Tab-separated table of C-alpha atoms and ligand atoms in Angstrom:
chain	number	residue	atom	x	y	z
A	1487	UNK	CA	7.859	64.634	-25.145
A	1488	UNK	CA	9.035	62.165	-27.802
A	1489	UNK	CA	6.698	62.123	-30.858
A	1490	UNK	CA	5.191	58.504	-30.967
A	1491	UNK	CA	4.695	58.503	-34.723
A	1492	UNK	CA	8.763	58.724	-35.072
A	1493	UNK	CA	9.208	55.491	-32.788
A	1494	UNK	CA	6.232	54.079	-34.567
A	1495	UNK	CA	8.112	54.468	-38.295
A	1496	UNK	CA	11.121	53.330	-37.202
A	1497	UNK	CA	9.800	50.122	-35.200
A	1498	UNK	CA	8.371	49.708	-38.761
A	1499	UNK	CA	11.619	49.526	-40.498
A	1500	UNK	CA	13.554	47.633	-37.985
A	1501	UNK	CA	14.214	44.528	-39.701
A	1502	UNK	CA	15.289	41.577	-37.116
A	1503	UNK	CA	18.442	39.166	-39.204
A	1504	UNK	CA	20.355	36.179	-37.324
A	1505	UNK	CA	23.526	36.746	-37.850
A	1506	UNK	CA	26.021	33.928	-39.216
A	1507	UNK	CA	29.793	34.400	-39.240
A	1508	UNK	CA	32.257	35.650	-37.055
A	1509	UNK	CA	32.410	39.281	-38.421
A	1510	UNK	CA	29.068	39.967	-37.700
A	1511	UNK	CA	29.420	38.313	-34.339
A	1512	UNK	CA	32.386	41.020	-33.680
A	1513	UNK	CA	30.292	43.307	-34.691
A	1514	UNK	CA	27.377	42.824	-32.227
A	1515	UNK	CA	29.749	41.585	-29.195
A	1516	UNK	CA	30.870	45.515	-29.810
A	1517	UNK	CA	27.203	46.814	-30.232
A	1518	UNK	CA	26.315	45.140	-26.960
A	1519	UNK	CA	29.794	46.535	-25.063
A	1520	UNK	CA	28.663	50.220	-26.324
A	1521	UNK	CA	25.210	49.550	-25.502
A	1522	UNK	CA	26.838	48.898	-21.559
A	1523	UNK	CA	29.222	51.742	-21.924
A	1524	UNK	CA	31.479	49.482	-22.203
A	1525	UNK	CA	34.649	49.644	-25.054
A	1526	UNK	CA	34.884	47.272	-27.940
A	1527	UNK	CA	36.638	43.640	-27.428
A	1528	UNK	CA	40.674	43.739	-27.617
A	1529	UNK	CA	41.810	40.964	-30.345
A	1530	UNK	CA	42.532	38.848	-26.825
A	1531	UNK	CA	39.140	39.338	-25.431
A	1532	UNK	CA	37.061	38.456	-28.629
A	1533	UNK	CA	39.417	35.025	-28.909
A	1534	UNK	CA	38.235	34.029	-25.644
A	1535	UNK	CA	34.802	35.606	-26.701
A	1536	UNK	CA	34.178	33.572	-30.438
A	1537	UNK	CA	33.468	30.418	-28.811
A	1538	UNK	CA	29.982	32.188	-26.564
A	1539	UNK	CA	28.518	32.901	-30.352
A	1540	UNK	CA	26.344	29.814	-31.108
A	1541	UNK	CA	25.046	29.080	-34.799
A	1542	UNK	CA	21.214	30.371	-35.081
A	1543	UNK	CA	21.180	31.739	-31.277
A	1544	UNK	CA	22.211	35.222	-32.285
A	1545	UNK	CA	20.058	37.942	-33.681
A	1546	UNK	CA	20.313	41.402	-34.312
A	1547	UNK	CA	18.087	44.766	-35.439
A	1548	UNK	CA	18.795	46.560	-38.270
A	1549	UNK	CA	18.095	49.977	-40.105
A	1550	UNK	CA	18.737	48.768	-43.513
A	1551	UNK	CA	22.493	48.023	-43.120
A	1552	UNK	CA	23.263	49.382	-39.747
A	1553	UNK	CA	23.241	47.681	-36.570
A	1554	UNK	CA	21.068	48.947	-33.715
A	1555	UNK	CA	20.325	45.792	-31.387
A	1556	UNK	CA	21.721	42.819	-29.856
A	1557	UNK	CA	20.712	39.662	-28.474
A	1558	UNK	CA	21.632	36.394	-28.376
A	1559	UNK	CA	21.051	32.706	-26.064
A	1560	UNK	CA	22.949	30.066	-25.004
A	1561	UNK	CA	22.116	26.510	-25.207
A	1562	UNK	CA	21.830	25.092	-21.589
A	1563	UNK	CA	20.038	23.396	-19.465
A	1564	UNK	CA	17.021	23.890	-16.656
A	1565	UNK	CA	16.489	22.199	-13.360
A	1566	UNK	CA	12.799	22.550	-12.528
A	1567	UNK	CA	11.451	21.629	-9.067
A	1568	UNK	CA	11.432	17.701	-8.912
A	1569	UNK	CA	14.893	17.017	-10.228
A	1570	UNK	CA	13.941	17.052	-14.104
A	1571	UNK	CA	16.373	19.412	-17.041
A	1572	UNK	CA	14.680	20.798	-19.322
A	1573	UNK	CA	16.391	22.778	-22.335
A	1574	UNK	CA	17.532	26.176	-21.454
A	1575	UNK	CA	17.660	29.097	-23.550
A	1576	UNK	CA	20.387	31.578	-21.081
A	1577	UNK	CA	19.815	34.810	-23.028
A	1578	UNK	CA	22.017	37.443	-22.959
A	1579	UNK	CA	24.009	40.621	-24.759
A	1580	UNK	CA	20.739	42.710	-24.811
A	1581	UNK	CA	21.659	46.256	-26.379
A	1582	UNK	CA	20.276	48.717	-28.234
A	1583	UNK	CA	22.641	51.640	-29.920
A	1584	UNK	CA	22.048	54.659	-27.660
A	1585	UNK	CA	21.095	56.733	-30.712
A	1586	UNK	CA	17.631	53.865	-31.232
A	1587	UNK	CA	16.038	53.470	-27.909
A	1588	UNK	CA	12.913	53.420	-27.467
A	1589	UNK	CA	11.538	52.862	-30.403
A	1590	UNK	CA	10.374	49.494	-30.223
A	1591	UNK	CA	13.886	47.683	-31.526
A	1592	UNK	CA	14.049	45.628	-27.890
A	1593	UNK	CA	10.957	44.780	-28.476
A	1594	UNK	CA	10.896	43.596	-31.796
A	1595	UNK	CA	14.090	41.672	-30.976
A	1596	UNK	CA	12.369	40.046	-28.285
A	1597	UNK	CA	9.435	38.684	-30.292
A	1598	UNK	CA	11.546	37.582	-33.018
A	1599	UNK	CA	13.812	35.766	-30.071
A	1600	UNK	CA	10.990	33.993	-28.240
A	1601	UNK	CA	8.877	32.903	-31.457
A	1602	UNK	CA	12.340	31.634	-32.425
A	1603	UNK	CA	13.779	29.397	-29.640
A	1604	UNK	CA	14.252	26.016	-29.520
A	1605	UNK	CA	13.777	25.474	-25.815
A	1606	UNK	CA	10.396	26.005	-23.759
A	1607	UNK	CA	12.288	27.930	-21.101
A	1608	UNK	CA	14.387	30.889	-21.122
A	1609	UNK	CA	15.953	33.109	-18.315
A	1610	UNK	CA	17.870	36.187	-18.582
A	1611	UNK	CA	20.073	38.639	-15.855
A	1612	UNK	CA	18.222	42.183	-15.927
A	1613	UNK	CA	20.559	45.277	-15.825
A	1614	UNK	CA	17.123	46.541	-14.889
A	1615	UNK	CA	14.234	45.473	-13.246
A	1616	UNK	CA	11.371	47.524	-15.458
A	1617	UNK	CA	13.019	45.884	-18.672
A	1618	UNK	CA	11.902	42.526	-19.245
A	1619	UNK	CA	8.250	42.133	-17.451
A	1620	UNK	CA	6.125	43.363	-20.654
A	1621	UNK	CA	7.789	40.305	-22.673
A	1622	UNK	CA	6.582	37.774	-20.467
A	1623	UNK	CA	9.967	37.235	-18.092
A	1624	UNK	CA	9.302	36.743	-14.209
A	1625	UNK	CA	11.087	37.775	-10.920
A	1626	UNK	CA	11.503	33.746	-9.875
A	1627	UNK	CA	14.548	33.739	-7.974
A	1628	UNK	CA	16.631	36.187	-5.714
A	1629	UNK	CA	19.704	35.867	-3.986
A	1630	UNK	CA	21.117	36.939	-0.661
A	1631	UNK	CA	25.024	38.756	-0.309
A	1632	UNK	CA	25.983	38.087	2.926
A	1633	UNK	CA	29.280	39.480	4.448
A	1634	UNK	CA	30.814	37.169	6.779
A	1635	UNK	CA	33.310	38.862	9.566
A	1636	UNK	CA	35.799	36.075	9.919
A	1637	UNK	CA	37.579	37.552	13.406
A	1638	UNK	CA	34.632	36.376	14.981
A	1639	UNK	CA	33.535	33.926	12.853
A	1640	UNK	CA	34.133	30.272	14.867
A	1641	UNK	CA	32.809	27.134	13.407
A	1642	UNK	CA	33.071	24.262	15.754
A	1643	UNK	CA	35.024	21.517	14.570
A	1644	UNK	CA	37.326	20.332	12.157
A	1645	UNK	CA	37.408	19.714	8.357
A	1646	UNK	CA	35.951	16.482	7.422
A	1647	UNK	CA	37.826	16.359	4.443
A	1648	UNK	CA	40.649	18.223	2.989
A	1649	UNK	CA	40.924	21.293	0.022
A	1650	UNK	CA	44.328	21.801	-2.624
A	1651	UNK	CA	44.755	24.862	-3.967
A	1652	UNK	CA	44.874	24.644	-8.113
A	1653	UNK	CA	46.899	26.758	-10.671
A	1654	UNK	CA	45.310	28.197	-13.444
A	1655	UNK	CA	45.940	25.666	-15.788
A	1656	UNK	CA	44.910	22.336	-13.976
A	1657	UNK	CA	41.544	24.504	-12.712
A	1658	UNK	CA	40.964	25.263	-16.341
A	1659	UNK	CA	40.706	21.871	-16.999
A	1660	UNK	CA	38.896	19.978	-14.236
A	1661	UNK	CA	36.267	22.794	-13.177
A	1662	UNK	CA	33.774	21.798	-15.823
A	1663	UNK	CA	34.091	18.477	-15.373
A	1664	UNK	CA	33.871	18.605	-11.648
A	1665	UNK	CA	30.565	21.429	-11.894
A	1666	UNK	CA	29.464	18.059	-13.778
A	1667	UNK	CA	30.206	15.673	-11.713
A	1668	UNK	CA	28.786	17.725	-8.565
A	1669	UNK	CA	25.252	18.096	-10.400
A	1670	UNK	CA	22.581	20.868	-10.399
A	1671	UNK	CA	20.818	20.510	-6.852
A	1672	UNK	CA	18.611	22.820	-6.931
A	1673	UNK	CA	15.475	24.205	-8.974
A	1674	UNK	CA	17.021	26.982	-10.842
A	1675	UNK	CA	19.988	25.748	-11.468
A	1676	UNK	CA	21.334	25.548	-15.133
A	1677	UNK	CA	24.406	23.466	-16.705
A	1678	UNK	CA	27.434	25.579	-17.877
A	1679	UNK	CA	28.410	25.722	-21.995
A	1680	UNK	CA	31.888	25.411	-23.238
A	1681	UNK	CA	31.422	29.361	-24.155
A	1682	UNK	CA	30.461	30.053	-20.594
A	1683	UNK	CA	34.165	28.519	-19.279
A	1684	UNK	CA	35.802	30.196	-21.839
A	1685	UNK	CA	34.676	33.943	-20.590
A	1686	UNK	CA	35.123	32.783	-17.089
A	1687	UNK	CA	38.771	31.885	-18.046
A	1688	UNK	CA	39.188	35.494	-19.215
A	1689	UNK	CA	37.409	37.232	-15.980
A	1690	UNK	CA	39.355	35.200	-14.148
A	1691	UNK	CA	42.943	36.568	-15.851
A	1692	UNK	CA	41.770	39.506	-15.733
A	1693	UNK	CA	40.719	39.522	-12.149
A	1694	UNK	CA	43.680	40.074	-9.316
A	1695	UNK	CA	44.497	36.637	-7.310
A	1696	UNK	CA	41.693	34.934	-8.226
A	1697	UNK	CA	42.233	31.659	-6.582
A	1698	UNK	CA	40.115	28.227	-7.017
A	1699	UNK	CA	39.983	25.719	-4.249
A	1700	UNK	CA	39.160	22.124	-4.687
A	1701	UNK	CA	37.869	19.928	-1.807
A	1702	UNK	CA	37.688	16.179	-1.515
A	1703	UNK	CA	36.012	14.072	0.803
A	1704	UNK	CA	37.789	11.310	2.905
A	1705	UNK	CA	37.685	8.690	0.255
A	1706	UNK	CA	39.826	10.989	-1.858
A	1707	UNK	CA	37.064	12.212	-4.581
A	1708	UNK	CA	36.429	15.640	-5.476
A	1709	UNK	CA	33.221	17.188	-4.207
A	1710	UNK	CA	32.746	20.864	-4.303
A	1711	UNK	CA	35.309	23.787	-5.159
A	1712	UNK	CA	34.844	27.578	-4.665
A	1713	UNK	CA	36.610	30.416	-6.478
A	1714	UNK	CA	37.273	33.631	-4.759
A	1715	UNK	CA	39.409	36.743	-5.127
A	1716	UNK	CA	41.109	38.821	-2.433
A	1717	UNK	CA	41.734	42.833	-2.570
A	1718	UNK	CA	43.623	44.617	0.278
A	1719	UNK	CA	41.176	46.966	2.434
A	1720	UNK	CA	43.849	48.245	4.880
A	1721	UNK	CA	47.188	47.653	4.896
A	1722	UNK	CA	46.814	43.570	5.788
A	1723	UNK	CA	42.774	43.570	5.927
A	1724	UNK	CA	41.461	41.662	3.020
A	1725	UNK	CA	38.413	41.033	1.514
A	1726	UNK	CA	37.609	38.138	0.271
A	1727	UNK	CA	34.577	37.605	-2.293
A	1728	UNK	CA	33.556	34.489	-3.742
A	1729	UNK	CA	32.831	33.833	-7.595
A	1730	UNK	CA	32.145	30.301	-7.761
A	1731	UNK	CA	31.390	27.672	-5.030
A	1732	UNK	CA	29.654	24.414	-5.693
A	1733	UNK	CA	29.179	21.460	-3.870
A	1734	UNK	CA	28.144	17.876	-4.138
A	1735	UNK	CA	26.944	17.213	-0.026
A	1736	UNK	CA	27.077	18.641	3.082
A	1737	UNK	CA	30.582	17.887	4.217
A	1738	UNK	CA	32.175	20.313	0.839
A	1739	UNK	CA	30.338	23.110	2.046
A	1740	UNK	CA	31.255	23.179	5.687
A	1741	UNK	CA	34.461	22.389	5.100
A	1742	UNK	CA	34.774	25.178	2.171
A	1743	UNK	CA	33.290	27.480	4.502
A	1744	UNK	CA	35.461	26.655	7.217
A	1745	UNK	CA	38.466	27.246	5.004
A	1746	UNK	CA	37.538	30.761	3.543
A	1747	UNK	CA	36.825	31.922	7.422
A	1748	UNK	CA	39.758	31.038	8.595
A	1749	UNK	CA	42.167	32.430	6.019
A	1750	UNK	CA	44.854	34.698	7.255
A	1751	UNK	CA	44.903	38.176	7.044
A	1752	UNK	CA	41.276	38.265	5.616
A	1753	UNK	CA	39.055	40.059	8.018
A	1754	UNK	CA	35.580	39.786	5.625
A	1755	UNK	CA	33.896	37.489	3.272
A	1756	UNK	CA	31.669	37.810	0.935
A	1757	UNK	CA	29.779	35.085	-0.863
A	1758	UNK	CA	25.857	34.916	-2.895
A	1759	UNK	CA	23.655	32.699	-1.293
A	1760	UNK	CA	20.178	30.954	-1.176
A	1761	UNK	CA	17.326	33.345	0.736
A	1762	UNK	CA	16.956	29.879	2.735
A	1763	UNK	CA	20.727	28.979	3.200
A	1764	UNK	CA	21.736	28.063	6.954
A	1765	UNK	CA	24.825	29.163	6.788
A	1766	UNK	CA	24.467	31.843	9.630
A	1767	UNK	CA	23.654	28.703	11.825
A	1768	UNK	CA	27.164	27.637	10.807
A	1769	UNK	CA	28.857	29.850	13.003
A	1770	UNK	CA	29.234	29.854	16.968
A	1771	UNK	CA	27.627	33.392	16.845
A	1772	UNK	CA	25.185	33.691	14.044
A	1773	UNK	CA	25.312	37.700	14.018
A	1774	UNK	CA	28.586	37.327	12.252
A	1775	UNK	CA	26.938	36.427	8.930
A	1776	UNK	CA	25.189	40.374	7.749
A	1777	UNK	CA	23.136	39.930	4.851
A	1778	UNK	CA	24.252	43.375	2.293
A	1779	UNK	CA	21.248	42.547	-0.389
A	1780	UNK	CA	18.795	40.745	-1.642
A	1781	UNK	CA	18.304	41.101	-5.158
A	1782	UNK	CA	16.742	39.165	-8.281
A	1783	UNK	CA	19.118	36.623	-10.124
A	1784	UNK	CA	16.398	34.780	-11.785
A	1785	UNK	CA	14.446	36.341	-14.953
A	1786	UNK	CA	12.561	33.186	-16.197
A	1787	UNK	CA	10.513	33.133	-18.963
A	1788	UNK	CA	7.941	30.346	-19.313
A	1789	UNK	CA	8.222	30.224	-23.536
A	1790	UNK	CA	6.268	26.395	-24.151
A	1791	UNK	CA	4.082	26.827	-21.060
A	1792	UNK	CA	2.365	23.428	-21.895
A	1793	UNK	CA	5.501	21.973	-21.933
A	1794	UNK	CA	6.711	23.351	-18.565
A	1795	UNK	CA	4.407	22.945	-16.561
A	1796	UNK	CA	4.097	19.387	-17.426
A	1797	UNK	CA	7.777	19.070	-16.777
A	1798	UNK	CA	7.897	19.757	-12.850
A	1799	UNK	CA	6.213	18.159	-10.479
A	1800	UNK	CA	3.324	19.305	-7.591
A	1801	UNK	CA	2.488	19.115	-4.384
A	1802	UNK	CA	-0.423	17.061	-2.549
A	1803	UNK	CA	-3.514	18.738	-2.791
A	1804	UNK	CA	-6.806	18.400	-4.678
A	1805	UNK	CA	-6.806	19.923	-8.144
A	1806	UNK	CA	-6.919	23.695	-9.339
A	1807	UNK	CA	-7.422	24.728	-13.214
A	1808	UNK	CA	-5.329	27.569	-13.711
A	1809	UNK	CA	-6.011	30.221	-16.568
A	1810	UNK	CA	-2.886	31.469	-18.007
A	1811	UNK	CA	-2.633	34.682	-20.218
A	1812	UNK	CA	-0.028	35.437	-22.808
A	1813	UNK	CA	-0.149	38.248	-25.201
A	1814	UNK	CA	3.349	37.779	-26.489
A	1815	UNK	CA	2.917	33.954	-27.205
A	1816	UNK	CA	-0.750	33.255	-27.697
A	1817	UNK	CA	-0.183	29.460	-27.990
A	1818	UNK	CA	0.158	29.250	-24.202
A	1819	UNK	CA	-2.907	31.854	-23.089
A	1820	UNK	CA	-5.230	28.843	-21.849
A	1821	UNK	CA	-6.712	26.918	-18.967
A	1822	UNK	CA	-4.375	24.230	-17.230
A	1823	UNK	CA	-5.648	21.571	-14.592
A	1824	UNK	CA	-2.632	21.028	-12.002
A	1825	UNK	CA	-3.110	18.175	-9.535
A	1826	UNK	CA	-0.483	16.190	-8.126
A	1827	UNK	CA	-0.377	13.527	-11.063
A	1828	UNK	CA	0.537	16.172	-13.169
A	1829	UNK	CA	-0.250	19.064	-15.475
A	1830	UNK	CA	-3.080	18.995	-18.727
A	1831	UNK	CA	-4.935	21.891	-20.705
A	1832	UNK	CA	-8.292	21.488	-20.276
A	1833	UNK	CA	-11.661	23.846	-21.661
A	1834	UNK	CA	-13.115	24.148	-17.872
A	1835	UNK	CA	-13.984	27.314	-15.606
A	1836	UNK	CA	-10.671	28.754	-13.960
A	1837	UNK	CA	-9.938	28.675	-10.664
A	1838	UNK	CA	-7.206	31.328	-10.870
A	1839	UNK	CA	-6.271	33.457	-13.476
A	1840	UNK	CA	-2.501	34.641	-14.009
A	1841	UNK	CA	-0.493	36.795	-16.464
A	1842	UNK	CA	2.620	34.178	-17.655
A	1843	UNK	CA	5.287	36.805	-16.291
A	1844	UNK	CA	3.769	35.694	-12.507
A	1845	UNK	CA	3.084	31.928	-13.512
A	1846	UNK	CA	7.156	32.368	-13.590
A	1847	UNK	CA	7.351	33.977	-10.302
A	1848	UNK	CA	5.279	31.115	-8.969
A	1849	UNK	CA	7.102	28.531	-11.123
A	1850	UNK	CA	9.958	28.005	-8.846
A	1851	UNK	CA	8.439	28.446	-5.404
A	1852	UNK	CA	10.483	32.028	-4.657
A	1853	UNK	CA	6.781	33.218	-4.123
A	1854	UNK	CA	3.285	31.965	-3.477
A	1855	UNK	CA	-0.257	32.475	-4.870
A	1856	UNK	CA	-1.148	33.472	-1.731
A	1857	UNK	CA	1.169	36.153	-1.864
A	1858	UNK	CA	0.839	37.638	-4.961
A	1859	UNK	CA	-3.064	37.917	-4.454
A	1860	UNK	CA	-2.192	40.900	-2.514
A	1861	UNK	CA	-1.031	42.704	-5.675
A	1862	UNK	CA	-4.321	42.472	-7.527
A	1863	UNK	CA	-2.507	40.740	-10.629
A	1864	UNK	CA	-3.662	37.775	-10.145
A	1865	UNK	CA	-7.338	36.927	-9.127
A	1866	UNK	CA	-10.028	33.652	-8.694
A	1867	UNK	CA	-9.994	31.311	-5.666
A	1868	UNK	CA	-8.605	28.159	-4.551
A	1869	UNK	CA	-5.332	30.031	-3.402
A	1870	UNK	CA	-3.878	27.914	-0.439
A	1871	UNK	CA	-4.677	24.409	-2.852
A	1872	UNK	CA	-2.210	26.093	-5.812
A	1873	UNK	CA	0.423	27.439	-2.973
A	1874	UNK	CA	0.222	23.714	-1.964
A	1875	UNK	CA	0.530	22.160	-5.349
A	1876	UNK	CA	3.534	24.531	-6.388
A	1877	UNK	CA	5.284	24.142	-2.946
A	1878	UNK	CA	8.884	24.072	-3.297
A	1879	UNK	CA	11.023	22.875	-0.512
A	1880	UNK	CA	14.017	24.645	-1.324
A	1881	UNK	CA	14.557	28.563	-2.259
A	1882	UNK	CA	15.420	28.422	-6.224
A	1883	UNK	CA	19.280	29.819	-6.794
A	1884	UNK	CA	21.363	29.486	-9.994
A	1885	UNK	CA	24.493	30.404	-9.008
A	1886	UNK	CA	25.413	30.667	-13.067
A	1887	UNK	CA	26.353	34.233	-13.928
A	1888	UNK	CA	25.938	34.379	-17.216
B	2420	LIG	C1	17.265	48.191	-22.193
B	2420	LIG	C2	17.294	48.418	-23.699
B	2420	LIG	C3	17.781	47.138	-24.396
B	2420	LIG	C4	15.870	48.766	-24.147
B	2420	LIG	O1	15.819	48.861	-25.559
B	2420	LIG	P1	14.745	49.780	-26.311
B	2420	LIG	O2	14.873	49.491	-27.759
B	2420	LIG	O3	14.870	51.177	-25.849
B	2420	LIG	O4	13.380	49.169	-25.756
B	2420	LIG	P2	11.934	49.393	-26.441
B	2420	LIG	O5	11.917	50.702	-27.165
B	2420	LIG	O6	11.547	48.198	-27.225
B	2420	LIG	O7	11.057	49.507	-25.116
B	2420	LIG	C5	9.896	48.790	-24.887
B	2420	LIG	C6	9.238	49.374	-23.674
B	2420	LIG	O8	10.075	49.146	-22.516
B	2420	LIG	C7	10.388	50.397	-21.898
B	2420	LIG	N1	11.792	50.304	-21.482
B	2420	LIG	C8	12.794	49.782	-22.189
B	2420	LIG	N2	13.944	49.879	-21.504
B	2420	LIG	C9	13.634	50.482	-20.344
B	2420	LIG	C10	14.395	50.851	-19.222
B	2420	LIG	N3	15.727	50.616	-19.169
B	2420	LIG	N4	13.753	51.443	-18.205
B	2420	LIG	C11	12.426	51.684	-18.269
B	2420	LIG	N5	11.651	51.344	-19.321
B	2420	LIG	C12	12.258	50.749	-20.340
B	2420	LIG	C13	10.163	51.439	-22.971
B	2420	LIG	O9	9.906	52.702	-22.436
B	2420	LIG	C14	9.008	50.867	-23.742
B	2420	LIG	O10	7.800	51.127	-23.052
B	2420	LIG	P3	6.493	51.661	-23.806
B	2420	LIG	O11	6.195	50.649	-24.872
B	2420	LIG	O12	5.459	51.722	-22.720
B	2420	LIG	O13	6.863	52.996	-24.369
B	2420	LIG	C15	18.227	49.599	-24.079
B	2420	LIG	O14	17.783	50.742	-23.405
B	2420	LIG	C16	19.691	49.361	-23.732
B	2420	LIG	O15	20.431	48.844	-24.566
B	2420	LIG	N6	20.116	49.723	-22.501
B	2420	LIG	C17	21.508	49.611	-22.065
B	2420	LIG	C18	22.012	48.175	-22.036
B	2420	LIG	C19	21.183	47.276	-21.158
B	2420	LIG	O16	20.842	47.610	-20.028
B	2420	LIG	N7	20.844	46.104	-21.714
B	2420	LIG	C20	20.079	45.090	-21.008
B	2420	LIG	C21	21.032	44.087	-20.424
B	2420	LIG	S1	20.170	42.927	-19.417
């Protein structure tokens, strides 16, 4: 058994430091890739990597001049569910130096992050799902891997539009614009940073035959686009898996869907989708779309809760004062009215009462109230008035690996 006083001590000494020039950013970016067993940044990598370290988003943990922990954000932004953005803290390169862990340095990197932030909202990709609960983060949006088996895949009809095939260098260039120009649809979704292209640039070189596929609608504009790589199964069986694919309306994604399914000499695809997508109801014969997974992509973490929940907008219903409770961030431990005009704190009796990590899972509709009563976290009355008043019409995805 691990003595407790020894993790005690050194949680003690840990001292938490942003870091400020690029050294030390080379530094952590090679703390982090240890931390994943992965090896330290080649001078080509870290190039394409500089540009992801933001001025006062990057912290570290030390013991007295050694580094033992990472973290770091990105400055983005949110969609919440009635259309608004909200800033975005996308936080990332958690790692602690396997010779620290568990002592407490994730954890005193974490308060030092959050108390920190400049955005109300933060969300995070777990390596594990155990990790990030205690700090307040919520499970608030999964996603679905199907596998598509294109030799029996028929969708009716032809292309209403028509796709070109980029080279690296023109993609480069109009992908961010276009992920612009296409918008964030749903709740969930987050804008992309300059960094953000950058590494994908790089995954993409180093990736075999990664190809990017623009599609335009009959007036000629751009609409949607996917990316997708190929490997050889069998001699002439390919699989095809999807990185990227955004799209502005309904037309872009049939028609990009059309086009990866009937690609020759590819016998699967694979693509990340919405739990509610239709896309089996694409086909002629829905059994060809076989979903491999479910698993959470969203790790949000409500930081201004105030601020957030005044920022999205409810359902009809009659009102319901929800009691939040936040050990990490005091500030937002507190009784909230919701009712379709919007949110307010308030000094009244709860209704409900719910820790902040399942006011996330809530947050974005993934899950109800309702639901989540049956897991004895959450407890009060007036359940089927908040599942009404949070109702989201559309699963949350993000679709932003980051
Ligand atoms: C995950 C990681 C950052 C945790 O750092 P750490 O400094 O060991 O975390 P802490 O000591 O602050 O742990 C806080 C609590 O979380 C628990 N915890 C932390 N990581 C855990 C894990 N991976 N699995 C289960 N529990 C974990 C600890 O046991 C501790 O619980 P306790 O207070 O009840 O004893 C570290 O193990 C690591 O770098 N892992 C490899 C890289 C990685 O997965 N990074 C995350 C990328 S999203």
């Amino acid at each position: 058994m691990r003595p407790r006083s020894c993790w005690d001590t050194i949680a003690g000494v840990t001292e938490i430091r942003l870091l400020t020039d690029e050294a030390q950013y080379r530094a952590h970016i090679t703390l982090f890739r240890r931390a994943m067993h992965w090896g330290p940044p080649s001078d080509e990598q870290w190039a394409v990597t500089l540009p992801s370290y933001e001025p006062d988003r990057v912290l570290a943990a030390f013991d007295g001049d050694e580094m033992v922990g990472t973290t770091q954000s990105y400055g983005s932004s949110l969609v919440v569910p009635g259309g608004a953005r909200v800033p975005h803290a996308a936080v990332s390169r958690v790692g602690v130096r396997a010779d620290y862990t568990r002592r407490g340095v994730l954890t005193a990197l974490m308060r030092a992050q959050l108390s920190s932030l400049p955005d109300p909202v933060a969300t995070l990709r777990a390596s594990e799902g155990r990790i990030y609960g205690r700090f307040g983060y919520g499970l608030a949006g999964r996603v679905r891997i199907v596998e598509v088996d294109t030799r029996r895949a028929v969708i009716r009809g032809d292309m209403t539009g028509r796709v070109r095939m980029l080279d690296q260098d023109t993609a480069d260039k109009l992908l961010p614009e276009l992920h612009e120009a296409i918008g964030l649809r749903r709740p969930g979704q987050i804008s992309r940073w300059p960094g953000w292209w950058a590494r994908q640039r790089d995954r993409k070189t180093e990736a075999e035959n990664s190809v990017t596929v623009v599609h335009s609608g009959p007036d000629g504009d751009d609409d949607g686009f996917v990316t997708y790589k190929v490997k050889e199964e069998k001699e002439f069986k390919h699989r095809l898996s999807v990185e990227d694919f955004e799209w502005a309306n309904d037309d872009a994604w049939r028609d990009l869907w059309i086009y990866l399914t009937r690609l020759d000499l590819v016998n699967h695809v694979e693509n990340h989708v919405a739990l509610d997508s239709p896309v089996s109801w694409l086909f002629e014969d829905p059994r060809v779309v076989y979903t491999k997974d479910v698993f959470d992509e969203i790790w949000l973490r409500l930081v201004d809760v105030p601020r957030m929940l005044s920022a999205r907008t409810y359902g009809a219903a009659e009102a319901v004062v929800i009691e939040v409770q936040d050990a990490l961030l005091p500030a937002n431990s507190g009784c909230y009215r919701i009712s379709p005009e919007g949110a307010e704190r308030v000094e009244e009796q709860p209704d409900l009462t719910i820790p902040v990590d399942l006011l996330a899972a809530v947050y974005f509709g993934d899950v109800t109230f309702s639901q989540l009563a049956a897991t004895k976290r959450i407890t009060g009355t007036r359940l089927a008035d908040a599942d009404a008043l949070f109702a989201v019409p559309e699963k949350p995805i993000c679709g932003t690996f980051f």
